[in-house]
One Martini backbone bead per residue (centre of mass of N, CA, C, O) as a GRO file, in nm:
protein
  436
    1MET     BB    1  -9.069   5.548  -1.041
    2SER     BB    2  -9.040   5.436  -1.347
    3THR     BB    3  -8.686   5.537  -1.365
    4ARG     BB    4  -8.621   5.362  -1.152
    5ASP     BB    5  -8.722   5.098  -1.265
    6THR     BB    6  -8.589   5.066  -1.509
    7ASN     BB    7  -8.263   5.114  -1.354
    8ASN     BB    8  -8.295   4.837  -1.284
    9THR     BB    9  -8.369   4.611  -1.481
   10ALA     BB   10  -8.043   4.758  -1.600
   11VAL     BB   11  -7.903   4.614  -1.440
   12HIS     BB   12  -7.991   4.327  -1.430
   13ARG     BB   13  -7.904   4.223  -1.700
   14THR     BB   14  -7.646   4.297  -1.690
   15ARG     BB   15  -7.558   4.099  -1.470
   16GLY     BB   16  -7.644   3.868  -1.636
   17ARG     BB   17  -7.502   3.861  -1.849
   18THR     BB   18  -7.216   3.878  -1.705
   19GLU     BB   19  -7.260   3.559  -1.526
   20SER     BB   20  -7.303   3.395  -1.807
   21GLN     BB   21  -6.985   3.461  -1.903
   22ARG     BB   22  -6.835   3.336  -1.717
   23PRO     BB   23  -6.842   2.999  -1.789
   24ALA     BB   24  -6.733   3.087  -2.093
   25GLU     BB   25  -6.486   3.133  -2.030
   26ASN     BB   26  -6.364   2.892  -1.795
   27GLY     BB   27  -6.422   2.687  -2.078
   28SER     BB   28  -6.183   2.842  -2.235
   29ILE     BB   29  -5.945   2.817  -2.072
   30ARG     BB   30  -5.958   2.499  -2.009
   31LYS     BB   31  -5.903   2.417  -2.277
   32HIS     BB   32  -5.626   2.589  -2.293
   33ASP     BB   33  -5.518   2.392  -2.065
   34ASN     BB   34  -5.548   2.134  -2.228
   35HIS     BB   35  -5.385   2.223  -2.495
   36THR     BB   36  -5.095   2.251  -2.345
   37ASN     BB   37  -5.080   1.983  -2.234
   38MET     BB   38  -5.093   1.808  -2.467
   39SER     BB   39  -4.900   1.941  -2.606
   40ASP     BB   40  -4.633   1.874  -2.392
   41ALA     BB   41  -4.648   1.593  -2.413
   42THR     BB   42  -4.638   1.524  -2.701
   43LEU     BB   43  -4.348   1.652  -2.684
   44ARG     BB   44  -4.209   1.445  -2.486
   45ASN     BB   45  -4.243   1.182  -2.657
   46GLU     BB   46  -4.103   1.275  -2.831
   47ASP     BB   47  -3.817   1.339  -2.678
   48MET     BB   48  -3.808   1.007  -2.624
   49GLU     BB   49  -3.850   0.860  -2.886
   50ARG     BB   50  -3.541   1.024  -2.961
   51MET     BB   51  -3.377   0.912  -2.704
   52LYS     BB   52  -3.451   0.596  -2.814
   53ALA     BB   53  -3.304   0.620  -3.127
   54GLU     BB   54  -3.014   0.737  -2.989
   55LEU     BB   55  -2.944   0.464  -2.840
   56ILE     BB   56  -2.978   0.245  -3.008
   57ARG     BB   57  -2.786   0.339  -3.234
   58HIS     BB   58  -2.548   0.376  -3.034
   59VAL     BB   59  -2.518   0.064  -2.947
   60GLN     BB   60  -2.492  -0.050  -3.226
   61SER     BB   61  -2.241   0.100  -3.285
   62ARG     BB   62  -2.099  -0.061  -3.061
   63LEU     BB   63  -2.137  -0.350  -3.156
   64ASN     BB   64  -2.036  -0.348  -3.432
   65GLU     BB   65  -1.719  -0.242  -3.322
   66LEU     BB   66  -1.714  -0.540  -3.126
   67LEU     BB   67  -1.744  -0.752  -3.337
   68GLU     BB   68  -1.527  -0.682  -3.538
   69ARG     BB   69  -1.281  -0.648  -3.298
   70ALA     BB   70  -1.298  -0.964  -3.276
   71LEU     BB   71  -1.315  -1.069  -3.533
   72SER     BB   72  -1.044  -0.978  -3.605
   73ASP     BB   73  -0.848  -1.077  -3.367
   74SER     BB   74  -0.914  -1.385  -3.437
   75MET     BB   75  -0.787  -1.378  -3.750
   76GLN     BB   76  -0.486  -1.252  -3.672
   77SER     BB   77  -0.429  -1.525  -3.459
   78LEU     BB   78  -0.510  -1.772  -3.680
   79CYS     BB   79  -0.292  -1.632  -3.907
   80ARG     BB   80  -0.057  -1.683  -3.727
   81ASN     BB   81  -0.060  -1.938  -3.645
   82THR     BB   82  -0.007  -2.039  -3.876
   83HIS     BB   83   0.242  -1.945  -3.962
   84THR     BB   84   0.422  -2.014  -3.746
   85HIS     BB   85   0.269  -2.330  -3.729
   86PRO     BB   86   0.299  -2.528  -3.996
   87ASP     BB   87   0.329  -2.842  -3.874
   88HIS     BB   88   0.181  -2.878  -3.624
   89THR     BB   89  -0.160  -2.956  -3.735
   90HIS     BB   90  -0.166  -3.279  -3.591
   91THR     BB   91  -0.175  -3.144  -3.317
   92HIS     BB   92  -0.446  -3.031  -3.329
   93ASP     BB   93  -0.580  -3.311  -3.443
   94ARG     BB   94  -0.536  -3.453  -3.167
   95HIS     BB   95  -0.657  -3.215  -3.008
   96LYS     BB   96  -0.951  -3.265  -2.929
   97PRO     BB   97  -1.281  -3.151  -2.768
   98ASP     BB   98  -1.304  -3.447  -2.611
   99GLN     BB   99  -1.001  -3.543  -2.538
  100GLY     BB  100  -0.914  -3.219  -2.449
  101LYS     BB  101  -0.755  -2.895  -2.373
  102VAL     BB  102  -0.828  -2.586  -2.569
  103PHE     BB  103  -0.650  -2.346  -2.626
  104VAL     BB  104  -0.719  -1.975  -2.589
  105ALA     BB  105  -0.677  -1.666  -2.744
  106ARG     BB  106  -0.689  -1.499  -2.355
  107CYS     BB  107  -0.817  -1.275  -2.132
  108SER     BB  108  -0.817  -1.153  -1.808
  109LEU     BB  109  -1.106  -1.077  -1.659
  110LEU     BB  110  -0.968  -0.817  -1.500
  111ASP     BB  111  -0.839  -0.708  -1.777
  112GLU     BB  112  -1.131  -0.605  -1.838
  113LEU     BB  113  -1.274  -0.526  -1.583
  114PHE     BB  114  -1.107  -0.254  -1.570
  115GLU     BB  115  -1.186  -0.070  -1.792
  116ILE     BB  116  -1.405  -0.037  -1.618
  117SER     BB  117  -1.438   0.287  -1.442
  118HIS     BB  118  -1.611   0.088  -1.189
  119ILE     BB  119  -1.420  -0.143  -1.177
  120ARG     BB  120  -1.191   0.048  -1.071
  121THR     BB  121  -1.292   0.185  -0.799
  122ILE     BB  122  -1.205  -0.079  -0.652
  123TYR     BB  123  -0.858  -0.039  -0.719
  124HIS     BB  124  -0.888   0.238  -0.539
  125MET     BB  125  -0.933   0.133  -0.275
  126PHE     BB  126  -0.744  -0.070  -0.237
  127ILE     BB  127  -0.521   0.162  -0.221
  128ALA     BB  128  -0.634   0.343   0.017
  129ALA     BB  129  -0.608   0.159   0.206
  130LEU     BB  130  -0.288   0.076   0.207
  131LEU     BB  131  -0.213   0.395   0.269
  132LEU     BB  132  -0.344   0.357   0.570
  133PHE     BB  133  -0.178   0.176   0.683
  134ILE     BB  134   0.089   0.312   0.665
  135ILE     BB  135   0.023   0.537   0.791
  136SER     BB  136  -0.069   0.440   1.068
  137THR     BB  137   0.177   0.297   1.145
  138LEU     BB  138   0.357   0.535   1.159
  139ALA     BB  139   0.199   0.729   1.376
  140VAL     BB  140   0.201   0.537   1.604
  141ASP     BB  141   0.522   0.462   1.587
  142TYR     BB  142   0.576   0.780   1.668
  143ILE     BB  143   0.444   0.794   1.896
  144ASP     BB  144   0.520   0.599   2.093
  145GLN     BB  145   0.886   0.632   2.029
  146GLY     BB  146   0.952   0.906   1.840
  147ARG     BB  147   0.950   0.766   1.546
  148LEU     BB  148   1.067   0.617   1.294
  149VAL     BB  149   0.960   0.274   1.201
  150LEU     BB  150   1.094   0.052   0.915
  151ASP     BB  151   1.054  -0.290   1.048
  152PHE     BB  152   1.098  -0.594   0.872
  153ASP     BB  153   1.079  -0.876   1.085
  154LEU     BB  154   0.841  -1.088   0.909
  155PHE     BB  155   1.001  -1.117   0.665
  156TYR     BB  156   1.278  -1.237   0.699
  157TYR     BB  157   1.143  -1.497   0.871
  158ALA     BB  158   0.971  -1.559   0.632
  159PHE     BB  159   1.240  -1.555   0.431
  160GLY     BB  160   1.421  -1.733   0.539
  161GLN     BB  161   1.638  -1.957   0.402
  162LEU     BB  162   1.706  -1.895   0.078
  163GLY     BB  163   1.902  -2.024   0.032
  164THR     BB  164   1.834  -2.327   0.006
  165VAL     BB  165   1.573  -2.291  -0.142
  166VAL     BB  166   1.730  -2.275  -0.446
  167TRP     BB  167   1.908  -2.523  -0.434
  168ALA     BB  168   1.654  -2.694  -0.414
  169TRP     BB  169   1.493  -2.611  -0.660
  170THR     BB  170   1.707  -2.696  -0.868
  171LEU     BB  171   1.708  -2.967  -0.836
  172MET     BB  172   1.419  -3.024  -0.923
  173LEU     BB  173   1.421  -2.923  -1.143
  174ALA     BB  174   1.668  -3.111  -1.297
  175TYR     BB  175   1.495  -3.289  -1.267
  176SER     BB  176   1.180  -3.261  -1.423
  177LEU     BB  177   1.343  -3.225  -1.692
  178LEU     BB  178   1.504  -3.472  -1.711
  179GLY     BB  179   1.387  -3.735  -1.568
  180PRO     BB  180   1.146  -3.781  -1.790
  181TYR     BB  181   1.274  -3.741  -2.056
  182TYR     BB  182   1.466  -3.976  -2.069
  183VAL     BB  183   1.299  -4.198  -2.003
  184LEU     BB  184   1.134  -4.189  -2.223
  185SER     BB  185   1.304  -4.184  -2.483
  186VAL     BB  186   1.390  -4.425  -2.412
  187TRP     BB  187   1.159  -4.622  -2.390
  188ALA     BB  188   1.069  -4.534  -2.696
  189SER     BB  189   1.303  -4.686  -2.848
  190LEU     BB  190   1.238  -4.963  -2.729
  191ASN     BB  191   0.870  -5.043  -2.767
  192HIS     BB  192   0.912  -5.157  -3.049
  193SER     BB  193   1.048  -5.405  -3.008
  194ARG     BB  194   1.055  -5.680  -2.999
  195GLY     BB  195   1.079  -5.873  -2.691
  196TRP     BB  196   1.089  -5.621  -2.500
  197ARG     BB  197   0.810  -5.451  -2.408
  198THR     BB  198   0.766  -5.555  -2.114
  199CYS     BB  199   1.041  -5.477  -1.979
  200VAL     BB  200   1.068  -5.182  -2.065
  201SER     BB  201   0.768  -5.089  -1.937
  202ALA     BB  202   0.855  -5.157  -1.618
  203VAL     BB  203   1.116  -5.025  -1.603
  204ALA     BB  204   1.041  -4.745  -1.664
  205ALA     BB  205   0.803  -4.731  -1.414
  206LEU     BB  206   1.002  -4.787  -1.173
  207THR     BB  207   1.207  -4.545  -1.220
  208LEU     BB  208   0.968  -4.316  -1.228
  209CYS     BB  209   0.932  -4.417  -0.933
  210ALA     BB  210   1.123  -4.336  -0.803
  211ALA     BB  211   1.212  -4.079  -0.889
  212GLN     BB  212   0.949  -3.931  -0.767
  213THR     BB  213   0.966  -4.018  -0.456
  214SER     BB  214   1.238  -3.913  -0.438
  215MET     BB  215   1.245  -3.588  -0.579
  216LEU     BB  216   0.956  -3.485  -0.520
  217GLY     BB  217   0.834  -3.661  -0.206
  218ILE     BB  218   1.099  -3.652  -0.011
  219PHE     BB  219   1.340  -3.405  -0.068
  220PRO     BB  220   1.120  -3.181   0.061
  221VAL     BB  221   1.051  -3.249   0.332
  222TYR     BB  222   1.345  -3.284   0.428
  223ILE     BB  223   1.419  -3.004   0.421
  224VAL     BB  224   1.249  -2.888   0.564
  225LEU     BB  225   1.293  -3.029   0.842
  226HIS     BB  226   1.566  -3.032   0.874
  227TYR     BB  227   1.583  -2.661   0.804
  228GLN     BB  228   1.357  -2.502   0.932
  229LEU     BB  229   1.154  -2.342   0.772
  230PRO     BB  230   1.004  -2.131   0.734
  231PRO     BB  231   0.712  -2.030   0.621
  232ALA     BB  232   0.766  -1.924   0.292
  233SER     BB  233   0.956  -2.130   0.257
  234ARG     BB  234   0.801  -2.355   0.293
  235PHE     BB  235   0.599  -2.246   0.076
  236ILE     BB  236   0.722  -2.296  -0.166
  237ILE     BB  237   0.875  -2.611  -0.103
  238ILE     BB  238   0.537  -2.711  -0.195
  239LEU     BB  239   0.481  -2.619  -0.437
  240GLU     BB  240   0.689  -2.679  -0.609
  241GLN     BB  241   0.669  -3.002  -0.554
  242ILE     BB  242   0.343  -2.979  -0.696
  243ARG     BB  243   0.408  -2.859  -0.944
  244PHE     BB  244   0.618  -3.090  -1.033
  245VAL     BB  245   0.430  -3.321  -1.058
  246MET     BB  246   0.165  -3.175  -1.204
  247LYS     BB  247   0.379  -3.169  -1.494
  248SER     BB  248   0.539  -3.431  -1.528
  249TYR     BB  249   0.232  -3.585  -1.564
  250SER     BB  250   0.158  -3.488  -1.802
  251PHE     BB  251   0.402  -3.541  -1.986
  252ILE     BB  252   0.335  -3.836  -1.957
  253ARG     BB  253  -0.002  -3.863  -2.022
  254GLU     BB  254   0.111  -3.702  -2.316
  255THR     BB  255   0.326  -3.952  -2.408
  256THR     BB  256   0.248  -4.195  -2.441
  257PRO     BB  257   0.041  -4.221  -2.637
  258ALA     BB  258   0.192  -4.132  -2.853
  259VAL     BB  259   0.377  -4.364  -2.857
  260LEU     BB  260   0.159  -4.557  -2.895
  261LYS     BB  261   0.039  -4.481  -3.170
  262ASN     BB  262   0.366  -4.410  -3.319
  263THR     BB  263   0.464  -4.575  -3.575
  264PRO     BB  264   0.770  -4.632  -3.696
  265GLN     BB  265   0.909  -4.642  -3.989
  266LYS     BB  266   1.223  -4.713  -4.166
  267VAL     BB  267   1.278  -4.427  -4.264
  268GLU     BB  268   1.124  -4.256  -4.037
  269PRO     BB  269   1.145  -4.108  -3.733
  270LEU     BB  270   1.088  -4.094  -3.446
  271ARG     BB  271   0.836  -3.916  -3.267
  272TYR     BB  272   0.923  -3.686  -3.060
  273PRO     BB  273   0.970  -3.451  -2.807
  274SER     BB  274   1.073  -3.147  -2.706
  275LEU     BB  275   1.264  -2.992  -2.490
  276SER     BB  276   1.183  -2.709  -2.515
  277SER     BB  277   0.863  -2.833  -2.503
  278TYR     BB  278   0.910  -2.873  -2.200
  279LEU     BB  279   1.056  -2.607  -2.046
  280TYR     BB  280   0.801  -2.427  -2.126
  281PHE     BB  281   0.606  -2.620  -1.965
  282LEU     BB  282   0.734  -2.550  -1.660
  283PHE     BB  283   0.644  -2.206  -1.712
  284CYS     BB  284   0.402  -2.214  -1.768
  285PRO     BB  285   0.048  -2.110  -1.693
  286THR     BB  286   0.050  -2.474  -1.669
  287LEU     BB  287  -0.068  -2.831  -1.671
  288ILE     BB  288  -0.125  -2.866  -1.971
  289TYR     BB  289   0.010  -3.053  -2.223
  290ARG     BB  290   0.199  -2.960  -2.480
  291GLU     BB  291   0.390  -2.839  -2.809
  292VAL     BB  292   0.146  -2.614  -2.838
  293TYR     BB  293   0.070  -2.301  -2.849
  294PRO     BB  294  -0.062  -2.007  -2.789
  295ARG     BB  295   0.035  -1.692  -2.944
  296ASN     BB  296   0.225  -1.396  -2.875
  297PRO     BB  297   0.423  -1.146  -3.056
  298TYR     BB  298   0.479  -0.987  -2.802
  299VAL     BB  299   0.606  -0.811  -2.532
  300ARG     BB  300   0.513  -0.651  -2.228
  301TRP     BB  301   0.720  -0.501  -2.000
  302ASN     BB  302   0.507  -0.285  -1.828
  303TYR     BB  303   0.311  -0.552  -1.777
  304VAL     BB  304   0.485  -0.675  -1.613
  305GLY     BB  305   0.638  -0.505  -1.387
  306MET     BB  306   0.368  -0.425  -1.289
  307ASN     BB  307   0.312  -0.715  -1.155
  308PHE     BB  308   0.558  -0.685  -0.972
  309LEU     BB  309   0.433  -0.421  -0.825
  310LYS     BB  310   0.168  -0.555  -0.725
  311ILE     BB  311   0.319  -0.784  -0.569
  312LEU     BB  312   0.506  -0.590  -0.365
  313ALA     BB  313   0.182  -0.463  -0.250
  314SER     BB  314   0.068  -0.762  -0.158
  315LEU     BB  315   0.266  -0.768   0.038
  316PHE     BB  316   0.241  -0.520   0.219
  317TYR     BB  317  -0.046  -0.560   0.260
  318LEU     BB  318   0.013  -0.846   0.443
  319TYR     BB  319   0.174  -0.703   0.683
  320PHE     BB  320  -0.012  -0.462   0.780
  321ILE     BB  321  -0.250  -0.669   0.871
  322LEU     BB  322  -0.069  -0.817   1.021
  323VAL     BB  323  -0.003  -0.602   1.227
  324ARG     BB  324  -0.275  -0.419   1.306
  325LEU     BB  325  -0.482  -0.693   1.336
  326CYS     BB  326  -0.334  -0.987   1.473
  327ILE     BB  327  -0.129  -0.975   1.664
  328PRO     BB  328  -0.256  -0.794   1.903
  329VAL     BB  329  -0.541  -0.969   1.936
  330PHE     BB  330  -0.313  -1.261   1.990
  331THR     BB  331  -0.186  -1.120   2.221
  332ASN     BB  332  -0.385  -1.108   2.401
  333LYS     BB  333  -0.464  -1.380   2.374
  334SER     BB  334  -0.272  -1.568   2.481
  335ASN     BB  335  -0.325  -1.437   2.765
  336GLN     BB  336  -0.574  -1.651   2.795
  337PRO     BB  337  -0.778  -1.853   2.830
  338PHE     BB  338  -0.944  -2.130   2.690
  339ASN     BB  339  -1.229  -2.111   2.517
  340THR     BB  340  -1.544  -2.037   2.385
  341ARG     BB  341  -1.487  -1.730   2.396
  342THR     BB  342  -1.213  -1.709   2.292
  343PHE     BB  343  -1.311  -1.878   2.026
  344ILE     BB  344  -1.529  -1.653   1.918
  345LEU     BB  345  -1.352  -1.386   1.908
  346ALA     BB  346  -1.118  -1.516   1.713
  347LEU     BB  347  -1.282  -1.617   1.486
  348PHE     BB  348  -1.402  -1.284   1.437
  349HIS     BB  349  -1.101  -1.117   1.455
  350ALA     BB  350  -1.031  -1.340   1.142
  351ALA     BB  351  -1.199  -1.260   0.922
  352PHE     BB  352  -1.117  -1.001   0.792
  353PRO     BB  353  -0.839  -1.075   0.714
  354GLY     BB  354  -0.902  -1.327   0.595
  355MET     BB  355  -1.055  -1.252   0.346
  356LEU     BB  356  -0.798  -1.028   0.266
  357MET     BB  357  -0.592  -1.251   0.221
  358LEU     BB  358  -0.739  -1.374  -0.022
  359MET     BB  359  -0.760  -1.165  -0.210
  360LEU     BB  360  -0.448  -1.129  -0.233
  361GLY     BB  361  -0.378  -1.398  -0.358
  362PHE     BB  362  -0.537  -1.402  -0.585
  363TYR     BB  363  -0.428  -1.138  -0.740
  364ALA     BB  364  -0.135  -1.199  -0.703
  365PHE     BB  365  -0.127  -1.514  -0.824
  366LEU     BB  366  -0.334  -1.533  -1.051
  367HIS     BB  367  -0.303  -1.280  -1.179
  368CYS     BB  368   0.004  -1.164  -1.158
  369TRP     BB  369   0.204  -1.391  -1.190
  370LEU     BB  370   0.063  -1.552  -1.408
  371ASN     BB  371   0.058  -1.285  -1.618
  372ALA     BB  372   0.369  -1.231  -1.639
  373PHE     BB  373   0.479  -1.509  -1.720
  374ALA     BB  374   0.309  -1.505  -1.992
  375GLU     BB  375   0.407  -1.281  -2.092
  376MET     BB  376   0.727  -1.333  -2.116
  377LEU     BB  377   0.563  -1.646  -2.261
  378ARG     BB  378   0.355  -1.567  -2.484
  379PHE     BB  379   0.107  -1.703  -2.323
  380ALA     BB  380  -0.256  -1.646  -2.480
  381ASP     BB  381  -0.368  -1.786  -2.256
  382ARG     BB  382  -0.580  -1.611  -1.952
  383MET     BB  383  -0.758  -1.867  -1.776
  384PHE     BB  384  -0.741  -1.877  -1.429
  385TYR     BB  385  -1.033  -1.760  -1.390
  386ARG     BB  386  -1.310  -1.680  -1.304
  387ASP     BB  387  -1.596  -1.593  -1.206
  388TRP     BB  388  -1.657  -1.646  -0.860
  389TRP     BB  389  -1.801  -1.402  -0.705
  390ASN     BB  390  -2.096  -1.568  -0.846
  391SER     BB  391  -2.102  -1.774  -0.700
  392THR     BB  392  -2.395  -1.997  -0.523
  393SER     BB  393  -2.156  -2.230  -0.495
  394PHE     BB  394  -1.907  -2.473  -0.385
  395ALA     BB  395  -1.898  -2.598  -0.685
  396ASN     BB  396  -1.830  -2.365  -0.850
  397TYR     BB  397  -1.588  -2.222  -0.688
  398TYR     BB  398  -1.402  -2.472  -0.731
  399ARG     BB  399  -1.435  -2.483  -1.057
  400THR     BB  400  -1.343  -2.129  -1.097
  401TRP     BB  401  -1.093  -1.950  -0.892
  402ASN     BB  402  -0.941  -2.226  -1.036
  403ILE     BB  403  -0.826  -2.341  -1.379
  404VAL     BB  404  -0.589  -2.505  -1.334
  405VAL     BB  405  -0.609  -2.705  -1.150
  406HIS     BB  406  -0.936  -2.813  -1.247
  407ASP     BB  407  -0.805  -2.946  -1.507
  408TRP     BB  408  -0.658  -3.134  -1.435
  409LEU     BB  409  -0.882  -3.287  -1.220
  410TYR     BB  410  -1.023  -3.348  -1.463
  411TYR     BB  411  -0.886  -3.487  -1.665
  412TYR     BB  412  -0.644  -3.648  -1.467
  413GLY     BB  413  -0.903  -3.767  -1.318
  414TYR     BB  414  -1.167  -3.803  -1.379
  415ARG     BB  415  -1.179  -3.904  -1.670
  416ASP     BB  416  -0.979  -4.149  -1.605
  417PHE     BB  417  -1.126  -4.270  -1.445
  418LEU     BB  418  -1.378  -4.363  -1.611
  419TRP     BB  419  -1.179  -4.484  -1.797
  420THR     BB  420  -1.066  -4.717  -1.578
  421SER     BB  421  -1.412  -4.748  -1.532
  422PHE     BB  422  -1.681  -4.942  -1.560
  423TRP     BB  423  -1.872  -4.664  -1.567
  424GLU     BB  424  -1.818  -4.604  -1.883
  425LEU     BB  425  -2.049  -4.844  -1.969
  426VAL     BB  426  -2.317  -4.638  -1.794
  427THR     BB  427  -2.242  -4.336  -1.874
  428PRO     BB  428  -2.276  -4.130  -2.004
  429ARG     BB  429  -2.132  -3.801  -2.210
  430SER     BB  430  -2.307  -3.583  -2.091
  431TRP     BB  431  -2.212  -3.593  -1.807
  432ILE     BB  432  -1.935  -3.534  -1.870
  433CYS     BB  433  -1.971  -3.231  -2.004
  434SER     BB  434  -2.155  -3.114  -1.735
  435TYR     BB  435  -1.947  -3.095  -1.548
  436GLN     BB  436  -1.775  -2.885  -1.720
   0.00000   0.00000   0.00000
C-alpha cells in the first residue's frame, strides 16, 4: 500500500510540473510571434520609406530635366527671334500685353497630350472605329449586292462645281490682298498733307466700305445662289468670305492707328507695312495682324503630310458616319408623318452621329488643317484651342474651343466696344483683364 501511494504521489507531481510548464512555453511562443510580426512590420516600413525616397528622387530628376529643357527652348527661341528680326524691335515694343495679343512660340495642346501613351490610346480607338466602319460597310455591300461597292457619290455631290469655287476664291483673294492694302497706302501717303486730311480720310473710308461690301459681301452670296452650289462647296465659299472679311478688318484696324501715330520727318519716308507681310498674314492661321510673328527655324514636311493625311481620313470617317448612321435612319423617318414622337426619335438618333461629327470637325480643322499651314509657314504660335473638354460652363467652352476666332472677337469686338463707349469711364480695368 505504501509503495502504491508513493508512486501515485510521484505521478501527480510529475503531471503537475508538466502542466505548469505549458503556459510558460505558450508565452514564449507568443513572444516569439510578436517579435517576428514587429520585425516584419519594421521591414515593410523600411521598404516603403526606401521606395518613397526613390520615387521622390525620380520625380525631382524628371522635373529638373523638364525645367531645364523648357528654359533652354525658351532661350533658344528668344535668341533666334532676336537674331532673325533685329530690325523690328520697335514693333514688339508697340504691341505690349495690355495693347493687344502677344504671340508666343508654343505647340498645340493635342500634340503635347499625344506624347502621353494613355492619351494616345484614345486616338488609336478612333482609328479602330474607322476601320470597323469601313469593314462593316464593305461587308454589308458584299452581302446585299454580291460585290464590293466603292462609290463615293456623296463626296462627288457635296464637293461639286469645284471650278466655280476656285475662280470665285481667287477673285476674293486678289481683292483682299490688293484692295485694302493699296487704298490704305494711298491714304497713308496723303494723310499728313495739310488741308486735305479730312477729305482724303472720308474718300478712303467710303472707298473701302463700298469695295468690302461689293467683293466680300455681295459677290460670294451671289456666287452661292446663282450657281446653286452643293453643300460642301457652298460651305467653302462662305467660310472663306468670313475669313477674308475678318483678316482685312484686322489689317485695317492695326494699320490705321500706326499710320496716324507715325509722323514722317522731312528726311525719313513714311513707314508702311510691306505687301509680303500682309500676304503672309492672309495665309497664316491667325486673325490678328502683326508685321512679325514668332517663326520656327525649319519646316517638318513629314508633319505636314501626316496632318493632310489625317484630314483625308477624317473626311472618310465623316462619309462612313453619314452612310451607316444617318442616311438609313432618316430615309425611314422621311416616310413617316411628322409628329412629336418622330421628332424625338430623330433627335436622339442624330445625337451620337452629331457628337462624332463635331469632334471630327474640331480635329480635322482646328488641329490638323491649322497646324499643317502653320508648319508650312513656320508659324510658331500653335495655340489654336485650349482644353475645352474640361469646361464646366458654356461661357468657358465658347472661349476655349476656338482661340483664333475668340481673340478676334475679344480684341476687335469687346475691347473696341468698351473703348468707343462711355462705359470705359466707369468700368474698372480689372474687369477687362478678367474677361480675357
